[in-house]
XYZ file of N, CA and C in Angstrom:
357
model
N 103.028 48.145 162.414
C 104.123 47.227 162.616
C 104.661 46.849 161.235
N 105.794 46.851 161.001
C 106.410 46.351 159.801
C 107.510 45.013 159.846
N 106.632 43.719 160.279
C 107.707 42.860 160.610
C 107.948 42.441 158.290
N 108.955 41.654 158.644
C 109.209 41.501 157.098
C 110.070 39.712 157.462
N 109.511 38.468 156.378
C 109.303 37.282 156.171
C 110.723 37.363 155.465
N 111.382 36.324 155.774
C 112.496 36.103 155.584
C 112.743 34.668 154.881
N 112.801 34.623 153.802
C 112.425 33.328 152.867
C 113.691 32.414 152.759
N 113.677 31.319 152.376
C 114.687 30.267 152.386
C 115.272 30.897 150.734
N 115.953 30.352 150.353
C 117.121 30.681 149.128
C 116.371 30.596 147.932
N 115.456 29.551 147.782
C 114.757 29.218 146.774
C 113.157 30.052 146.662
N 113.234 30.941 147.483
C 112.073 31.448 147.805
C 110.793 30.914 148.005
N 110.731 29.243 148.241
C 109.681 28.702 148.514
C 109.284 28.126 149.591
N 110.277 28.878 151.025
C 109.158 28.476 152.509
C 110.219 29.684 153.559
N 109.141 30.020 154.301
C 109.630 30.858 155.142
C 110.586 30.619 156.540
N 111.586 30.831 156.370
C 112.568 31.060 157.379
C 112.501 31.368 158.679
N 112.051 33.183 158.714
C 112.306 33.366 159.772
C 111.207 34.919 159.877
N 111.562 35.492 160.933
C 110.339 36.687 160.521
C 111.685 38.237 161.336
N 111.942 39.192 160.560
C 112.318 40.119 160.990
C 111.646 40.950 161.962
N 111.826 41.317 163.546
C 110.915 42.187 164.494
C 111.776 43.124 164.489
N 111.726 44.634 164.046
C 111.952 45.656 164.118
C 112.289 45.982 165.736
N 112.971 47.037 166.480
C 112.784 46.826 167.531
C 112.054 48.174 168.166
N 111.720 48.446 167.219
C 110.886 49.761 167.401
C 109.206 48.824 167.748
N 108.993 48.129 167.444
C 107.831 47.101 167.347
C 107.879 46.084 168.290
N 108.442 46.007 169.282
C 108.995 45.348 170.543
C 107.694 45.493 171.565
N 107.438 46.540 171.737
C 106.317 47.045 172.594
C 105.244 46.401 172.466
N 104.668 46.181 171.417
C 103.457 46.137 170.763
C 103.083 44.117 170.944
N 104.249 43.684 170.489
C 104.351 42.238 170.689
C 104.664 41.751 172.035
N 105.319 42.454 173.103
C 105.625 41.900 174.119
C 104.682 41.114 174.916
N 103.374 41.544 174.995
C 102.410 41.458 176.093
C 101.929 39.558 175.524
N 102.265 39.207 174.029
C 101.841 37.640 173.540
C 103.253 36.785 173.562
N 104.441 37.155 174.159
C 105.596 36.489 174.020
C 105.730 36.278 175.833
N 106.196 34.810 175.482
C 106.365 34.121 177.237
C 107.458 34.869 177.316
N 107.852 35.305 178.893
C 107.996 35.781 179.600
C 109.613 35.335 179.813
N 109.779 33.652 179.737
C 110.493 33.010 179.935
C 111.823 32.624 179.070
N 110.940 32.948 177.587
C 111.198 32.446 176.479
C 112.966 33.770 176.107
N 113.795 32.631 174.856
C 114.887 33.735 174.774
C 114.622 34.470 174.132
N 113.838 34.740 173.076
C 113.306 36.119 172.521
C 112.539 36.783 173.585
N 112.291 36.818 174.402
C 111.638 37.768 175.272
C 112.522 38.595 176.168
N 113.879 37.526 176.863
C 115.226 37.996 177.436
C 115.918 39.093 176.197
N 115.937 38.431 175.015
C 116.601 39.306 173.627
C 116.770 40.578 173.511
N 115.002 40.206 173.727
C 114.563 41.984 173.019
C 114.088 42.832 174.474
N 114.605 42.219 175.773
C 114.208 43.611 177.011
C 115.573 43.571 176.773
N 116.817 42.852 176.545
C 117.977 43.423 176.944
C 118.129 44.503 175.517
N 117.573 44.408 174.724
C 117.696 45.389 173.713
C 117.098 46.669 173.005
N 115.727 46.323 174.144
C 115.161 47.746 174.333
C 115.331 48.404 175.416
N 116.243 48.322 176.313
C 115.783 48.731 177.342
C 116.699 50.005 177.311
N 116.635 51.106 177.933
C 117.442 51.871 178.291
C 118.011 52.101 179.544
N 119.434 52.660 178.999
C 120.573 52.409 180.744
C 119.925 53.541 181.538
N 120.036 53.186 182.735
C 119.559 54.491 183.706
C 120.238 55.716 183.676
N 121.553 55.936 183.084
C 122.132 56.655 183.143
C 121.658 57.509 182.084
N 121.192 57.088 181.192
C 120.492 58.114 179.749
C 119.174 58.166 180.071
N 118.480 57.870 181.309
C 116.859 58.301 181.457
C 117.219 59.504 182.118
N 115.707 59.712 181.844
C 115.747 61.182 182.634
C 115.114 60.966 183.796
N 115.282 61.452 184.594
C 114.736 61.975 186.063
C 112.742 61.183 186.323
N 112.310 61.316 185.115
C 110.538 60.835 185.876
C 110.771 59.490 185.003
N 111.852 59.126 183.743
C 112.146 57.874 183.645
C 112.301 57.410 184.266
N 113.197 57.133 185.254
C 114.119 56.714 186.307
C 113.436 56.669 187.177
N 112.864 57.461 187.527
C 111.715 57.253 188.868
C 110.687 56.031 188.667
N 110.556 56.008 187.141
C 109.178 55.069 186.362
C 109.654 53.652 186.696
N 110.940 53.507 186.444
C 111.697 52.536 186.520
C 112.116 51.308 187.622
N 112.312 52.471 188.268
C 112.629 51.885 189.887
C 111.637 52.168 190.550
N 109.951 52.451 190.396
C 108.833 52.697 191.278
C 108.565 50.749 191.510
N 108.482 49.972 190.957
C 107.935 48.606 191.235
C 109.045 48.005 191.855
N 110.524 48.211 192.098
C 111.138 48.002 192.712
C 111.176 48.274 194.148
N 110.938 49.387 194.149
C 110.709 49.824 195.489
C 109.151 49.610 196.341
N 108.623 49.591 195.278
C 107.429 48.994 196.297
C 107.406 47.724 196.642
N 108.723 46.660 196.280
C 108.340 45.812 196.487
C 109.077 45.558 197.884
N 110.492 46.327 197.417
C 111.013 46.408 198.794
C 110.767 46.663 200.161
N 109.770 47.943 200.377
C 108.808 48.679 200.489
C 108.148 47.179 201.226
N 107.437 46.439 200.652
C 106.525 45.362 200.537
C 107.471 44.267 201.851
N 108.496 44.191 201.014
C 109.197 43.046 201.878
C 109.558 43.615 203.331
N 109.842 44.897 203.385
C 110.041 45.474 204.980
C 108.882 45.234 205.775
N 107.854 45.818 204.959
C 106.420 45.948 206.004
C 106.655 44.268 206.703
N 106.310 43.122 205.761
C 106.259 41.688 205.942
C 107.118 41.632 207.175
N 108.114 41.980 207.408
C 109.261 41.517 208.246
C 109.108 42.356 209.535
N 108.072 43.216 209.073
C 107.726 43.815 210.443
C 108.919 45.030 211.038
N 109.288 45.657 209.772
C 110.260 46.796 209.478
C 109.639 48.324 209.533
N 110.303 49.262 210.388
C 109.396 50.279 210.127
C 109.795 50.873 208.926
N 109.286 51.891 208.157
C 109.400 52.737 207.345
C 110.074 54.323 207.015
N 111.216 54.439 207.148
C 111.591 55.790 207.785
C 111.943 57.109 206.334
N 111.279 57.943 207.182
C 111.542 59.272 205.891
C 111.305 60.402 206.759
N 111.825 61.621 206.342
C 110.952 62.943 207.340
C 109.672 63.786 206.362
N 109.821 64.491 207.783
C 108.503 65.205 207.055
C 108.208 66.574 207.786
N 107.282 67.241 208.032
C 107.403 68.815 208.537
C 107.343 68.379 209.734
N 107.503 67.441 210.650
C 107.346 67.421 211.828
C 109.033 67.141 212.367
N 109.825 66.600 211.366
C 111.174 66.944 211.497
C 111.934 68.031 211.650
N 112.588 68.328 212.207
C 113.293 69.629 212.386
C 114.783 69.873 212.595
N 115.494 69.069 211.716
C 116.874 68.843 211.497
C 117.321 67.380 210.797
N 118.323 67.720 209.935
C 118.932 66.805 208.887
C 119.254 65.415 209.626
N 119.150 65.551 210.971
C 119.152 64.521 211.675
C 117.797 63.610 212.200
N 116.482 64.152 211.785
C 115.629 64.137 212.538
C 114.660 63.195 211.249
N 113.991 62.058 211.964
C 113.421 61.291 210.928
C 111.748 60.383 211.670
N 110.956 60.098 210.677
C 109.857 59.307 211.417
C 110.122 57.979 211.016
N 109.950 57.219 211.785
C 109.823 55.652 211.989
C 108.439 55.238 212.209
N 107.970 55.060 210.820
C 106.358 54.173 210.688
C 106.254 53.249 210.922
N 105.587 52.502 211.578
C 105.996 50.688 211.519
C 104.700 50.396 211.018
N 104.733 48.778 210.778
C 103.193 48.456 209.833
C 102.093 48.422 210.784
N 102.010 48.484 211.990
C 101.125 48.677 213.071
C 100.901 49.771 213.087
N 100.643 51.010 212.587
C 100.758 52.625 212.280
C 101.715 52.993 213.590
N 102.257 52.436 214.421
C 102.789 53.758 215.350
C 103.948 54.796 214.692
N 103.995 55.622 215.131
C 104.711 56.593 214.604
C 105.765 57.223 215.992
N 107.265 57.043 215.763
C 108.355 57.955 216.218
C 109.116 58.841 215.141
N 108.850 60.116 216.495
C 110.276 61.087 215.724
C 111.521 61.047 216.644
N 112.353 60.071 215.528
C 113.596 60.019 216.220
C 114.697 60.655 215.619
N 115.688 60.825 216.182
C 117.307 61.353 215.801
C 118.334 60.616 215.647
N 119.187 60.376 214.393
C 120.035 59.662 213.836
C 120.985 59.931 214.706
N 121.888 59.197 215.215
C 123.417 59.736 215.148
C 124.227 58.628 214.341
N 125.153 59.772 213.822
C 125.621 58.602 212.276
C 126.625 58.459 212.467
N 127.391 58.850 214.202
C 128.551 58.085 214.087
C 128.775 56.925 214.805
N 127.512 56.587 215.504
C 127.257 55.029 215.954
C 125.886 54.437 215.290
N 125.224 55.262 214.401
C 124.386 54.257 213.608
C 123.616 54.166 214.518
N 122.569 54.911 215.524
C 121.862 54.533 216.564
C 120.984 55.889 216.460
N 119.524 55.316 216.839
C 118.051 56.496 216.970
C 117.737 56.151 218.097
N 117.485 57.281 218.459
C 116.956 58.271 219.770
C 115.863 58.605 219.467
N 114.644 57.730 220.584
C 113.366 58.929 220.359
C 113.277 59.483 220.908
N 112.421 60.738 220.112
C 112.416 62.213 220.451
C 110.857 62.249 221.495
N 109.993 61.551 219.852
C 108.517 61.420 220.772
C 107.800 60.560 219.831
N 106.757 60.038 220.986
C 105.639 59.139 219.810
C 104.517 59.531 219.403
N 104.558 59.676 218.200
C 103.272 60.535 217.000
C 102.065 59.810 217.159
């Protein structure tokens, strides 16, 4: 780390302390959370999603989504994605947090599933 002391005019009491922002990382984990140097330096390290790459981006938005993820289960939301038991771009499973399992069929021009069968 190379922070560097930033002295008053007369050179006899210290000012302020320079944080590199390459050195951001390293200090974050002892700086409140709350505090405006802590807002400062994520808005100034952070990178836009648009310049991550692909397993960035995934890295990024993984605690997001689990939380979302999190808040569906709570609400008693099923979980929907396909999988080899699907068999058309229309065709999807509905997990709910009670494990049952449907394979149902979208229709997307009234926004309405059809089950097919229960897994």
């Amino acid at each position: 780390m190379s922070l560097q002391i930033i002295m008053s005019e007369n050179g006899e009491r210290a000012e302020g302390v320079l944080i590199p922002v390459k050195d951001w990382k390293t200090l974050e984990p002892f700086v409140d959370k709350e505090s405006e140097l802590y807002s400062l330096m994520e808005r100034l390290t952070k990178k836009p999603p648009f310049e991550m790459s692909e397993e960035e981006l995934r890295d990024h938005l993984k605690s997001t989504a689990e939380q979302a993820k999190q808040k569906a289960q709570d609400m008693g939301l099923p979980e929907i994605y396909q999988s080899q038991d699907c068999h058309g771009f229309d065709q999807f499973i509905r997990e709910y947090p009670d494990g049952r399992k449907e394979l149902v069929s979208l229709d997307i021009t009234n926004r309405t599933f059809t089950i097919l069968k229960t897994l």
